[in-house]
Amino acid sequence: MARQGTRPRRATIFDVAAEANVSRGTVSRMLNGEPYVSDSARDAIEKAIAKVGYVRNMAARNLATQRSKAIALIVHEPHSVFLEDPNIGAILLGTNERLSEADYQLVCLIIGSDRDSARIADYLRGGFVDGAVIVSAREHDPIADAIAHIGLPAVFVGHPESAPDMHYVGIDNRSAARDITRALLATGRKRVGMIAAALDRDSGSERLAGFRDAMGDDFDENLVVDFPLYSRNSGVEGMKTLLERAGDIDGIFAASDAVAAGAMDVLRQSGRSVPGDVGIVGFDDSDWALRCQPQLSTVRQPADLLGREAASMVLELVNGVTPETPGRILPTEIKLRGSA
Amino acid sequence: MARQGTRPRRATIFDVAAEANVSRGTVSRMLNGEPYVSDSARDAIEKAIAKVGYVRNMAARNLATQRSKAIALIVHEPHSVFLEDPNIGAILLGTNERLSEADYQLVCLIIGSDRDSARIADYLRGGFVDGAVIVSAREHDPIADAIAHIGLPAVFVGHPESAPDMHYVGIDNRSAARDITRALLATGRKRVGMIAAALDRDSGSERLAGFRDAMGDDFDENLVVDFPLYSRNSGVEGMKTLLERAGDIDGIFAASDAVAAGAMDVLRQSGRSVPGDVGIVGFDDSDWALRCQPQLSTVRQPADLLGREAASMVLELVNGVTPETPGRILPTEIKLRGSA
DNA sequence: ACACTTTCTGTGAACGTGCACAGAAGGCGA
DNA sequence: TCGCCTTCTGTGCACGTTCACAGAAAGTGT
């Protein structure tokens, strides 16, 4: 109780009321911008607030109103990927922007361990937030189950199959993967493989499915490797494996730009040129894509818009509006650059 | 009020007490792990909790106890840098880890606009958190002033001069900059410049000061450029300017690895080799450093430990313990690789 | 002068918890 | 039997708001 000891006592609405010679009801109305407050009362209250240094106690307000005007953004990522994944940051910022417009506070919660999971479930149940946006949940994510159980308004970024009845925003990973693979094939490649990643997430498995779609009869299981993370290192290891398996490979679809970057480095080290000997395409259109030499052909996904849409949707849910559709799919765009 | 309408009503401590045939006082004691609860009562309460599906209402608990067991991490960064800066993520994870150990919830708040600043100040005053860690505050940051005014226990990562009496953890940017510059000079460079950044932050200005220290009489103002952000683009623009000013420049200290990466790309495009024609060193030891060709000589700063220390410190403050020293400086390490 | 609306104000009762206090029940020694 | 300690339990109040309601004050039309 250090805070209580050192500071005298926070001014309450009672203090303001006494100072302004009105009742706390009037002060409350004024604070909440309700009508029916006289000009004279308004003036007196304003002065009183300034004088006693009053600020609302949100805990009390929450208790009385049963809402908090805060929305959680839950990020479930192993450490290394959180640092490398360019989408999460953009989603975060997009969500924050939209919530800010609605005067809601974004509260970002990180799941780094099982212990975090349990504590965060308590936090969500505790009434600290009115809703939640979940980023990068995987199939059968405990936190997703907890949210469903609590009944907290929630929107997923992405669409895990294990939570089919939850609201979501996302992109059509499968179609996009198909299209970018076709673009790669259109450059005349004969032996095309994929470095897949994160098959435990919908984005990962759908990208693989799209690749398969595009390859049709030419699909060769032997030319597909997969790794847990969308990381540069996955690209490095994956490319090494593929080169061992098929030295004549001439096309690579990497599950993300970071993966592609790793793969490209290995190709270079092995003396192969890009796009001369091997064509390579990625996914995300993150800054990895621009930093590659040559720059990467990839799929642009509107990460910031995903965040914005998720925020809009959760605001609707919180306000009792049922969204027209349970999910929203945002368009992606093929970006052709020099790598294929 | 959608939530109230759709869901029946949350179980309270009263419901548990009634179900277990004890008083709410006993339930409360049990919940808080206090002694003096009989085994029979304990059993009955446990069963009752499970039966009615009770969870604590944190808002009410906050109101009664005047604490929240949550700590804010406030990030003040323009969008682009938030995405590029490798340190912030690591600090975030370090802080989360330490707080998690103490069973505190980390709540991450993003300042993206002035509007955010004001709302966050309200949030902090509102009793939602017991303390705060502030990352990348700049001089005369409004949120820093607000925190000081509120009297909320707070720890800065970094040490703005405009907030001298706040607690902080950080590194000795000046000494580290001096040392890495000396390492660069030791490779025999004659015309050495600096691409500085973020001079409105203590880290930025101190790195420049350290560079100046190392250069001594050889310091040439004409070979220093500065930019607002620690970004790759700053490196690109800065390097172009320096090459125009002095085509014979043969050494560069970049204010961060990202800046160095941009500079290196420009050097390559201009036909200069690294480290043959120009030696270059950076700061951070982020993954930028490893992705450069050649890899970057740089200063390793323990970003995750900074987060952990900041968390430990704010926990001390919250618990009424005055830290031994107002600030803590963590050691850095020079990493020599191929770029100089 | 009267009823009637509109504008404004004050009050009691929640919201769900923790804490201090009073007191009950049981064991124990004199 | 009495007093005393230890263990356990129940109750009133505080925390600082919002909300519903009752009612005062002021204006409006007849």
XYZ file of C-alpha atoms (C1' of nucleotides) in Angstrom:
740
model
C 0.000 0.000 0.000
C 2.855 2.305 -0.760
C 0.753 4.619 -2.821
C -1.725 5.308 -0.127
C 0.898 6.030 2.406
C 2.761 8.600 0.399
C -0.068 10.459 -1.220
C -2.771 12.128 0.803
C -5.907 10.828 -0.896
C -7.236 11.175 -4.357
C -9.978 13.658 -4.921
C -13.320 12.029 -5.608
C -16.488 13.178 -7.202
C -17.707 14.098 -3.742
C -14.902 16.570 -3.278
C -15.723 18.180 -6.575
C -19.385 18.356 -5.706
C -18.679 19.958 -2.353
C -16.266 22.450 -3.843
C -18.734 23.431 -6.554
C -21.760 23.432 -4.259
C -23.692 20.956 -6.352
C -24.528 17.290 -5.924
C -22.436 14.411 -7.210
C -25.237 13.567 -9.634
C -24.730 16.857 -11.397
C -20.996 16.360 -11.504
C -21.466 12.896 -12.946
C -23.788 14.208 -15.645
C -21.328 16.908 -16.541
C -18.470 14.414 -16.705
C -20.410 12.153 -19.022
C -21.501 14.939 -21.311
C -25.168 14.443 -20.596
C -27.644 17.261 -21.171
C -29.482 19.102 -18.442
C -26.595 20.766 -16.710
C -26.910 24.528 -16.276
C -24.171 26.846 -17.424
C -23.552 28.088 -13.937
C -23.177 24.560 -12.594
C -20.906 23.689 -15.474
C -18.622 26.605 -14.709
C -18.477 25.892 -11.026
C -17.727 22.220 -11.615
C -14.994 22.960 -14.093
C -13.292 25.254 -11.637
C -13.728 22.765 -8.829
C -12.204 19.973 -10.868
C -9.191 22.069 -11.653
C -8.863 23.184 -8.070
C -8.981 19.806 -6.374
C -7.205 18.052 -9.227
C -9.892 15.511 -9.753
C -9.604 12.570 -12.135
C -12.113 9.813 -12.605
C -11.473 6.531 -10.911
C -11.875 4.083 -13.734
C -12.092 1.056 -11.502
C -15.178 2.506 -9.885
C -16.584 3.516 -13.224
C -16.043 0.022 -14.577
C -17.760 -1.455 -11.627
C -20.776 0.754 -12.016
C -21.107 0.613 -15.782
C -19.894 -2.917 -16.328
C -17.694 -1.819 -19.169
C -14.165 -0.551 -19.494
C -13.813 1.091 -22.896
C -10.730 -0.999 -23.470
C -10.079 -3.760 -25.971
C -7.388 -6.401 -25.630
C -5.096 -7.389 -28.445
C -3.758 -10.813 -27.656
C -0.578 -11.898 -29.338
C 0.374 -15.505 -29.155
C 3.807 -15.918 -30.599
C 7.015 -17.585 -29.621
C 9.587 -14.959 -28.888
C 11.725 -15.066 -31.926
C 8.862 -14.772 -34.345
C 7.292 -11.908 -32.539
C 10.445 -9.999 -33.265
C 10.715 -11.044 -36.870
C 7.127 -11.074 -37.986
C 6.378 -7.806 -39.750
C 2.639 -8.327 -39.819
C 2.046 -8.295 -36.119
C 3.382 -4.804 -35.693
C 1.277 -3.506 -38.533
C -1.839 -5.211 -37.253
C -1.178 -3.751 -33.840
C -0.877 -0.257 -35.206
C -3.950 -0.590 -37.390
C -6.009 -1.815 -34.489
C -4.767 0.936 -32.254
C -5.628 3.576 -34.811
C -9.179 2.433 -35.246
C -9.835 2.001 -31.546
C -8.343 5.377 -30.868
C -10.861 6.951 -33.228
C -13.635 5.392 -31.191
C -11.964 6.553 -27.991
C -11.238 3.041 -26.878
C -7.966 2.049 -25.293
C -5.978 -0.749 -26.868
C -4.382 -3.055 -24.360
C -1.843 -5.428 -25.768
C -1.276 -8.719 -23.980
C 1.551 -11.077 -24.792
C 1.386 -14.802 -24.335
C 4.905 -16.036 -23.838
C 4.213 -19.088 -21.691
C 1.429 -21.277 -20.359
C 1.525 -19.280 -17.217
C 0.727 -16.197 -19.247
C -2.218 -17.977 -20.795
C -3.845 -18.666 -17.473
C -3.233 -15.204 -16.110
C -4.534 -13.565 -19.227
C -7.687 -15.640 -19.070
C -8.226 -14.253 -15.591
C -7.555 -10.794 -16.850
C -10.107 -11.140 -19.603
C -12.698 -12.505 -17.232
C -11.934 -9.735 -14.807
C -13.789 -7.073 -16.730
C -10.708 -5.099 -17.650
C -11.657 -5.178 -21.304
C -14.891 -5.219 -23.236
C -13.604 -7.298 -26.114
C -10.570 -8.856 -27.686
C -8.705 -9.188 -30.957
C -6.658 -12.350 -31.230
C -3.628 -12.436 -33.474
C -1.898 -15.550 -34.696
C -3.863 -18.053 -32.722
C -3.146 -21.615 -33.669
C -5.482 -24.534 -33.878
C -6.944 -25.451 -30.498
C -5.436 -22.470 -28.818
C -6.267 -22.532 -25.094
C -6.808 -18.803 -24.996
C -9.333 -19.061 -27.798
C -11.225 -21.685 -25.863
C -11.154 -19.526 -22.780
C -12.563 -16.570 -24.661
C -15.331 -18.616 -26.175
C -16.171 -19.904 -22.733
C -16.236 -16.476 -21.177
C -18.402 -15.169 -23.962
C -16.261 -12.108 -24.472
C -16.832 -10.361 -27.813
C -13.835 -11.360 -29.872
C -12.467 -11.221 -33.385
C -9.694 -13.357 -34.788
C -7.154 -12.140 -37.242
C -6.950 -15.287 -39.274
C -9.422 -18.108 -39.121
C -8.445 -21.225 -37.213
C -10.524 -24.200 -38.223
C -10.847 -25.211 -34.607
C -12.851 -22.043 -33.907
C -15.275 -21.993 -36.819
C -17.992 -20.001 -35.129
C -15.838 -17.095 -34.083
C -15.774 -13.812 -35.917
C -12.696 -13.150 -37.956
C -10.959 -11.027 -40.525
C -8.369 -12.458 -42.826
C -7.108 -12.914 -46.304
C -7.634 -15.742 -48.715
C -4.295 -17.409 -48.163
C -5.111 -20.296 -50.416
C -6.036 -18.280 -53.492
C -3.156 -15.905 -52.971
C -0.717 -18.782 -52.660
C -2.150 -20.333 -55.805
C -1.779 -17.093 -57.733
C 1.771 -16.372 -56.705
C 2.780 -19.947 -57.481
C 1.228 -19.603 -60.933
C 3.148 -16.402 -61.451
C 6.288 -18.337 -60.618
C 5.373 -21.149 -62.993
C 4.672 -18.594 -65.721
C 8.377 -17.752 -65.783
C 8.975 -21.224 -67.193
C 10.146 -23.154 -64.149
C 10.089 -26.934 -64.329
C 11.066 -28.145 -60.872
C 9.219 -26.069 -58.281
C 9.224 -26.675 -54.533
C 7.851 -25.038 -51.450
C 9.312 -24.166 -48.078
C 6.189 -24.272 -45.931
C 5.889 -23.039 -42.358
C 3.520 -22.862 -39.420
C 1.239 -25.654 -40.566
C -0.427 -25.483 -37.167
C -1.907 -22.165 -38.171
C -4.534 -21.610 -40.791
C -2.311 -19.279 -42.775
C 0.423 -21.876 -42.995
C -1.710 -24.808 -44.024
C -3.746 -22.793 -46.530
C -0.656 -21.491 -48.261
C 0.464 -25.041 -48.737
C -2.958 -25.974 -50.067
C -2.818 -23.123 -52.563
C 0.590 -24.238 -53.734
C -0.777 -27.716 -54.298
C -3.707 -26.284 -56.233
C -1.416 -24.442 -58.582
C 0.952 -27.349 -59.126
C -1.773 -29.791 -60.016
C -0.275 -32.977 -61.395
C 3.230 -31.585 -61.123
C 3.008 -31.480 -57.341
C 5.925 -33.401 -55.890
C 5.777 -34.101 -52.200
C 9.489 -34.581 -52.177
C 9.968 -30.916 -53.030
C 8.055 -29.656 -50.004
C 9.572 -29.114 -46.589
C 7.948 -27.510 -43.586
C 9.047 -25.780 -40.401
C 7.292 -24.515 -37.316
C 8.101 -20.829 -37.761
C 7.882 -18.195 -40.473
C 11.485 -17.292 -39.852
C 14.541 -16.580 -41.918
C 16.152 -19.603 -40.391
C 13.380 -21.838 -41.689
C 14.306 -20.605 -45.147
C 17.958 -21.378 -44.616
C 17.372 -24.912 -43.418
C 14.600 -25.577 -45.888
C 16.647 -24.502 -48.860
C 19.561 -26.654 -47.813
C 17.310 -29.670 -47.582
C 15.696 -29.027 -50.934
C 19.052 -28.584 -52.664
C 20.170 -31.910 -51.289
C 17.030 -33.570 -52.486
C 16.977 -31.967 -55.908
C 19.976 -30.056 -57.158
C 18.100 -29.106 -60.309
C 15.304 -27.329 -58.504
C 14.533 -24.057 -60.294
C 11.596 -22.502 -58.445
C 10.732 -21.873 -54.788
C 7.591 -20.659 -53.124
C 8.519 -19.596 -49.618
C 5.759 -19.358 -47.035
C 6.854 -15.863 -46.067
C 9.286 -13.180 -47.137
C 11.549 -13.946 -44.216
C 11.682 -17.568 -45.284
C 12.414 -16.466 -48.820
C 15.243 -14.247 -47.648
C 16.902 -17.140 -45.875
C 16.464 -19.374 -48.888
C 17.920 -16.763 -51.185
C 21.047 -16.466 -49.078
C 21.589 -20.217 -49.262
C 21.084 -20.202 -53.023
C 23.638 -17.482 -53.380
C 26.121 -19.359 -51.227
C 25.611 -22.449 -53.349
C 26.578 -20.435 -56.390
C 23.134 -20.254 -57.932
C 21.757 -16.980 -59.261
C 18.305 -15.527 -58.610
C 16.291 -15.338 -60.772
C 18.613 -16.812 -63.386
C 19.037 -20.321 -61.998
C 16.222 -20.328 -59.486
C 13.102 -18.198 -59.284
C 11.752 -17.450 -55.825
C 8.568 -15.900 -54.507
C 7.468 -15.047 -50.989
C 4.480 -13.896 -49.024
C 3.698 -10.746 -46.962
C 5.364 -7.919 -48.834
C 7.232 -6.938 -45.713
C 10.442 -4.988 -45.719
C 12.291 -8.275 -46.106
C 11.019 -8.266 -49.664
C 12.600 -4.937 -50.450
C 15.867 -5.732 -48.774
C 16.535 -8.818 -50.824
C 18.833 -8.661 -53.819
C 17.021 -8.892 -56.185
C 13.832 -7.658 -54.603
C 11.259 -10.300 -53.954
C 8.127 -11.067 -55.922
C 5.532 -11.635 -53.268
C 1.934 -11.312 -52.088
C 1.040 -8.066 -50.451
C -1.292 -8.523 -47.520
C -2.837 -5.438 -45.968
C -1.789 -6.072 -42.388
C -2.715 -2.632 -41.139
C -6.169 -2.931 -42.657
C -6.620 -6.321 -41.063
C -6.025 -4.615 -37.741
C -8.441 -1.832 -38.541
C -11.154 -4.212 -39.664
C -10.726 -6.400 -36.635
C -11.066 -3.342 -34.444
C -14.189 -2.173 -36.252
C -15.720 -5.571 -35.930
C -15.039 -5.966 -32.254
C -16.470 -2.505 -31.645
C -19.639 -3.569 -33.391
C -19.870 -6.673 -31.259
C -19.278 -4.730 -28.092
C -22.074 -2.360 -29.021
C -24.452 -5.190 -29.619
C -24.417 -4.936 -33.388
C -24.219 -8.239 -35.177
C -21.857 -7.923 -38.123
C -23.407 -8.668 -41.503
C -21.055 -11.553 -42.060
C -19.225 -13.613 -39.470
C -15.956 -13.018 -41.267
C -14.380 -10.564 -43.646
C -11.814 -11.383 -46.269
C -9.560 -8.577 -47.426
C -8.001 -8.537 -50.878
C -4.371 -9.333 -51.495
C -2.199 -8.228 -54.364
C 0.565 -9.890 -56.313
C 3.730 -7.824 -56.418
C 6.081 -8.876 -59.170
C 9.655 -7.779 -58.694
C 12.975 -9.198 -59.709
C 13.197 -12.525 -57.925
C 11.104 -14.565 -60.350
C -25.199 -2.941 -22.787
C -25.151 -5.896 -25.087
C -23.354 -8.063 -22.619
C -25.912 -7.663 -19.935
C -28.723 -8.416 -22.264
C -27.328 -11.578 -23.721
C -25.787 -13.159 -20.692
C -27.799 -13.914 -17.595
C -25.669 -12.409 -14.850
C -22.234 -13.203 -13.610
C -21.946 -15.154 -10.413
C -20.669 -13.108 -7.509
C -19.070 -13.917 -4.245
C -22.557 -13.847 -2.741
C -23.729 -16.671 -4.949
C -20.747 -18.745 -3.945
C -21.345 -18.026 -0.280
C -25.004 -19.005 -0.533
C -24.209 -22.174 -2.418
C -21.573 -23.199 0.090
C -23.585 -22.151 3.126
C -20.921 -19.832 4.435
C -20.558 -16.074 4.522
C -18.898 -13.955 1.857
C -16.142 -13.132 4.332
C -15.096 -16.754 4.427
C -15.178 -17.005 0.667
C -13.056 -13.895 0.391
C -10.491 -15.271 2.801
C -10.335 -18.513 0.920
C -9.893 -16.699 -2.386
C -7.029 -14.646 -1.020
C -5.262 -17.572 0.544
C -5.596 -16.252 4.046
C -5.396 -18.582 7.042
C -8.294 -19.455 9.294
C -10.536 -21.252 6.872
C -11.688 -24.694 7.991
C -11.220 -27.675 5.744
C -14.927 -28.277 5.499
C -15.562 -24.676 4.440
C -12.738 -24.880 1.950
C -14.231 -27.951 0.343
C -17.711 -26.525 0.180
C -16.459 -23.277 -1.330
C -14.382 -25.034 -3.945
C -17.373 -27.045 -5.051
C -19.609 -24.000 -5.035
C -17.168 -22.023 -7.176
C -17.062 -24.782 -9.723
C -20.824 -25.175 -9.676
C -21.818 -21.543 -10.183
C -18.823 -20.810 -12.406
C -17.570 -17.984 -10.298
C -14.699 -15.711 -11.319
C -13.516 -12.672 -9.446
C -14.591 -9.300 -10.681
C -11.322 -7.470 -10.955
C -12.891 -4.060 -11.255
C -14.476 -4.499 -7.874
C -11.289 -5.890 -6.448
C -9.316 -2.943 -7.783
C -11.762 -0.558 -6.286
C -11.564 -2.200 -2.895
C -7.819 -2.782 -2.780
C -6.682 0.220 -4.758
C -4.325 -1.885 -6.787
C -4.564 -3.833 -10.013
C -1.570 -6.162 -10.275
C -0.965 -4.840 -13.735
C 1.922 -2.798 -15.095
C 1.796 -0.674 -18.220
C 4.481 -0.701 -20.852
C 4.199 2.503 -22.787
C 5.712 2.628 -26.225
C 6.090 5.983 -27.853
C 7.214 5.499 -31.402
C 6.233 6.704 -34.790
C 4.792 3.864 -36.761
C 7.571 3.005 -39.090
C 10.171 2.750 -36.401
C 8.049 0.633 -34.180
C 8.081 -1.909 -36.932
C 11.766 -1.667 -37.638
C 13.214 -1.234 -34.199
C 14.428 -4.596 -32.952
C 14.973 -3.419 -29.397
C 11.412 -2.636 -28.552
C 10.230 -6.160 -29.127
C 13.010 -7.585 -27.015
C 12.387 -5.122 -24.211
C 8.715 -5.989 -24.343
C 9.387 -9.677 -24.030
C 11.913 -9.210 -21.234
C 9.503 -7.094 -19.261
C 6.691 -9.543 -19.787
C 8.811 -12.417 -18.596
C 9.810 -10.748 -15.362
C 6.329 -9.506 -14.562
C 4.901 -12.894 -15.315
C 7.182 -14.406 -12.704
C 5.751 -12.006 -10.154
C 2.243 -12.787 -11.352
C 1.715 -9.310 -12.673
C 0.005 -8.647 -15.971
C 1.852 -6.628 -18.576
C -0.348 -4.216 -20.435
C 1.191 -2.662 -23.482
C -0.016 0.764 -24.571
C 0.913 2.369 -27.842
C 1.151 6.080 -28.399
C 0.512 6.738 -32.043
C -0.946 10.220 -31.814
C -1.554 13.102 -29.437
C -5.013 11.771 -28.926
C -3.498 8.539 -27.677
C -1.338 10.482 -25.253
C -4.296 12.103 -23.586
C -6.319 8.925 -23.411
C -3.432 6.976 -22.004
C -2.867 9.582 -19.347
C -6.477 9.042 -18.306
C -5.956 5.320 -18.361
C -2.921 5.579 -16.105
C -4.708 7.853 -13.698
C -7.677 5.550 -13.719
C -6.132 2.932 -11.507
C -5.897 0.273 -14.178
C -2.221 -0.213 -13.515
C 0.024 0.038 -10.483
C 3.062 1.226 -12.345
C 4.580 1.853 -15.728
C 7.631 1.201 -17.833
C 8.256 3.809 -20.489
C 10.153 2.905 -23.613
C 11.739 5.359 -25.986
C 10.455 8.518 -24.434
C 11.919 11.630 -25.909
C 12.891 14.837 -24.207
C 9.908 16.646 -22.731
C 7.569 13.832 -23.512
C 4.035 14.749 -22.463
C 3.337 11.273 -21.186
C 6.402 11.436 -18.980
C 5.192 14.695 -17.516
C 1.763 13.202 -16.934
C 3.230 10.244 -15.103
C 5.384 12.422 -12.927
C 2.350 14.512 -12.106
C 0.197 11.522 -11.256
C 2.907 10.103 -9.065
C 2.619 6.668 -10.598
C 5.619 4.417 -9.922
C 7.503 4.433 -13.190
C 10.769 3.365 -14.731
C 12.229 4.652 -17.953
C 14.144 2.534 -20.368
C 16.652 5.147 -21.335
C 17.290 8.338 -19.453
C 15.854 11.542 -20.865
C 17.587 14.600 -19.479
C 14.253 16.304 -19.112
C 13.231 13.763 -16.489
C 16.323 13.597 -14.306
C 14.597 12.493 -11.145
C 12.821 9.501 -12.633
C 14.020 5.963 -12.170
C 15.601 4.369 -15.187
C 17.555 1.515 -16.652
C 19.777 1.976 -19.630
C 23.123 1.532 -21.201
C 26.040 3.895 -21.440
C 25.431 5.009 -24.994
C 28.217 7.519 -24.913
C 30.980 5.170 -23.843
C 29.764 2.455 -26.157
C 29.688 4.850 -29.089
C 33.165 6.015 -28.210
C 34.467 2.472 -28.082
C 32.946 1.313 -31.344
C 34.208 4.434 -33.080
C 37.707 3.743 -31.749
C 37.435 0.211 -33.057
C 36.635 1.660 -36.449
C 39.527 4.106 -36.264
C 41.835 1.273 -35.283
C 41.372 -0.226 -38.757
C 43.290 2.751 -40.113
C 40.488 4.985 -41.413
C 41.338 8.612 -42.099
C 38.043 10.265 -43.046
C 35.361 9.062 -40.648
C 31.800 10.353 -40.507
C 28.642 9.592 -38.625
C 25.037 9.123 -39.629
C 23.286 10.179 -36.444
C 19.623 9.729 -35.641
C 16.981 10.559 -33.070
C 18.847 13.420 -31.478
C 15.680 14.215 -29.566
C 16.257 11.097 -27.523
C 19.009 10.529 -25.036
C 20.297 7.498 -26.906
C 20.662 9.466 -30.119
C 22.391 12.473 -28.680
C 24.705 10.421 -26.486
C 25.847 8.288 -29.368
C 26.796 11.421 -31.197
C 28.626 12.686 -28.117
C 30.554 9.428 -27.882
C 31.539 9.689 -31.514
C 32.814 13.182 -30.896
C 34.797 11.969 -27.903
C 36.533 9.334 -29.973
C 37.286 11.602 -32.882
C 38.864 14.282 -30.747
C 40.590 16.872 -32.936
C 39.739 14.930 -36.060
C 36.042 15.576 -35.545
C 34.626 17.177 -38.669
C 31.138 18.585 -38.402
C 30.805 18.368 -42.132
C 30.951 14.589 -41.960
C 27.993 14.296 -39.608
C 24.402 14.145 -40.755
C 21.370 13.451 -38.624
C 17.844 12.179 -39.132
C 14.808 11.858 -36.930
C 14.540 8.081 -37.043
C 16.747 5.049 -36.507
C 15.607 3.654 -39.813
C 17.151 2.025 -42.818
C 15.998 4.953 -44.876
C 17.968 7.358 -42.697
C 21.022 5.342 -43.612
C 20.241 5.541 -47.296
C 19.727 9.292 -47.314
C 22.566 9.956 -44.919
C 25.063 7.973 -46.945
C 24.092 9.753 -50.148
C 24.627 13.117 -48.511
C 27.967 12.140 -47.050
C 29.209 10.779 -50.367
C 28.331 14.066 -52.014
C 30.126 16.014 -49.344
C 33.223 13.824 -49.234
C 33.794 11.200 -51.888
C 36.905 10.031 -50.093
C 35.136 9.147 -46.873
C 36.418 5.790 -45.609
C 34.650 5.170 -42.300
C 31.059 5.404 -41.072
C 29.571 5.095 -37.624
C 25.870 4.555 -38.077
C 23.577 5.313 -35.141
C 21.915 1.924 -35.458
C 22.242 -1.307 -37.386
C 19.271 -0.411 -39.542
C 20.914 2.858 -40.459
C 24.123 0.987 -41.227
C 22.285 -1.452 -43.469
C 20.879 1.386 -45.531
C 24.239 3.059 -45.756
C 25.882 -0.168 -46.841
C 23.429 -0.605 -49.691
C 24.189 2.886 -50.961
C 27.917 2.258 -50.737
C 27.534 -0.908 -52.749
C 25.474 0.861 -55.386
C 28.125 3.554 -55.645
C 30.673 0.839 -56.405
C 32.509 0.991 -53.102
C 33.410 -2.156 -51.211
C 32.905 -2.816 -47.514
C 35.191 -3.049 -45.649
C 37.770 -2.526 -48.406
C 36.971 1.056 -49.400
C 34.800 2.022 -46.455
C 34.550 0.576 -42.976
C 31.223 0.749 -41.264
C 29.990 0.054 -37.745
C 26.529 0.093 -36.262
C 24.719 -0.126 -32.950
C 22.246 -2.621 -31.418
C 23.414 -6.000 -32.633
C 20.003 -6.691 -34.040
C 19.333 -9.158 -36.801
C 20.074 -6.385 -39.288
C 23.685 -6.827 -38.301
C 23.707 -10.489 -39.256
C 21.835 -9.986 -42.476
C 24.304 -7.505 -43.903
C 26.960 -8.638 -46.317
C 29.513 -8.547 -44.770
C 28.097 -8.866 -41.290
C 28.198 -5.734 -39.234
C 30.595 -4.805 -36.469
C 28.369 -3.280 -33.847
C 27.549 -2.746 -30.179
C 25.483 -5.396 -28.527
C 22.931 -3.995 -26.124
C 21.042 -6.390 -23.870
C 17.537 -5.287 -24.775
C 15.794 -8.199 -23.083
C 17.704 -7.584 -19.880
C 16.789 -3.922 -19.996
C 13.184 -5.028 -20.011
C 13.711 -7.426 -17.142
C 15.521 -4.858 -15.043
C 12.898 -2.238 -15.688
C 10.252 -4.701 -14.611
C 12.118 -5.608 -11.442
C 12.565 -1.985 -10.594
C 8.967 -1.018 -11.097
C 7.905 -3.979 -8.973
C 10.134 -2.707 -6.186
C 8.623 0.737 -6.450
C 5.108 -0.613 -6.425
C 5.862 -2.553 -3.283
C 7.190 0.497 -1.560
C 10.834 -0.493 -1.795
C 13.164 2.319 -2.744
C 15.755 0.981 -5.184
C 19.346 1.324 -4.055
C 20.169 3.569 -6.961
C 17.817 5.723 -9.008
C 19.144 4.191 -12.200
C 20.887 1.091 -13.432
C 23.323 0.913 -16.284
C 23.727 -2.423 -18.023
C 26.930 -3.407 -19.799
C 27.302 -3.415 -23.565
C 29.690 -5.400 -25.675
C 31.584 -4.652 -28.861
C 30.987 -7.239 -31.571
C 33.623 -7.175 -34.262
C 32.579 -8.790 -37.524
C 33.437 -8.193 -41.116
C 32.258 -4.680 -41.868
C 35.206 -2.807 -40.421
C -54.201 31.745 -11.982
C -53.725 27.266 -13.546
C -52.002 23.102 -15.570
C -48.340 21.390 -18.184
C -43.983 20.851 -20.178
C -39.020 21.485 -20.104
C -34.902 22.014 -17.763
C -32.250 21.139 -13.980
C -30.914 19.072 -9.336
C -30.404 15.911 -5.333
C -30.721 11.270 -3.283
C -30.820 6.293 -2.612
C -29.438 2.170 -4.390
C -26.716 -0.606 -6.875
C -21.969 -2.554 -8.820
C -18.633 -6.756 -6.265
C -15.044 -6.838 -3.610
C -11.621 -6.466 0.786
C -10.986 -5.320 5.483
C -11.736 -4.456 10.379
C -14.209 -5.825 13.938
C -17.077 -8.532 16.920
C -18.042 -12.676 18.415
C -18.777 -18.010 18.429
C -16.816 -22.548 19.224
C -13.500 -25.472 21.030
C -9.307 -26.836 23.715
C -6.538 -26.259 27.853
C -4.679 -25.243 32.293
C -5.665 -23.793 37.028
C -16.143 -23.912 36.977
C -13.756 -20.065 35.308
C -10.864 -17.508 32.381
C -7.921 -17.402 28.333
C -6.047 -18.411 24.043
C -6.565 -20.171 19.210
C -9.180 -21.029 15.314
C -12.874 -19.950 12.663
C -17.103 -17.272 11.013
C -20.478 -13.492 9.995
C -21.569 -8.515 9.373
C -21.107 -3.532 8.472
C -18.712 -0.401 5.989
C -15.730 1.539 2.512
C -14.060 1.937 -2.290
C -15.996 5.863 -6.269
C -18.802 5.655 -9.653
C -23.501 5.450 -12.604
C -28.315 5.168 -12.923
C -33.256 5.618 -11.931
C -36.290 8.249 -9.761
C -38.459 12.038 -7.451
C -39.045 16.497 -7.299
C -37.759 21.666 -7.651
C -37.469 25.637 -10.635
C -38.459 28.010 -14.621
C -40.872 28.773 -18.786
C -45.268 28.363 -21.858
C -49.900 28.396 -23.310
C -54.737 28.904 -21.950
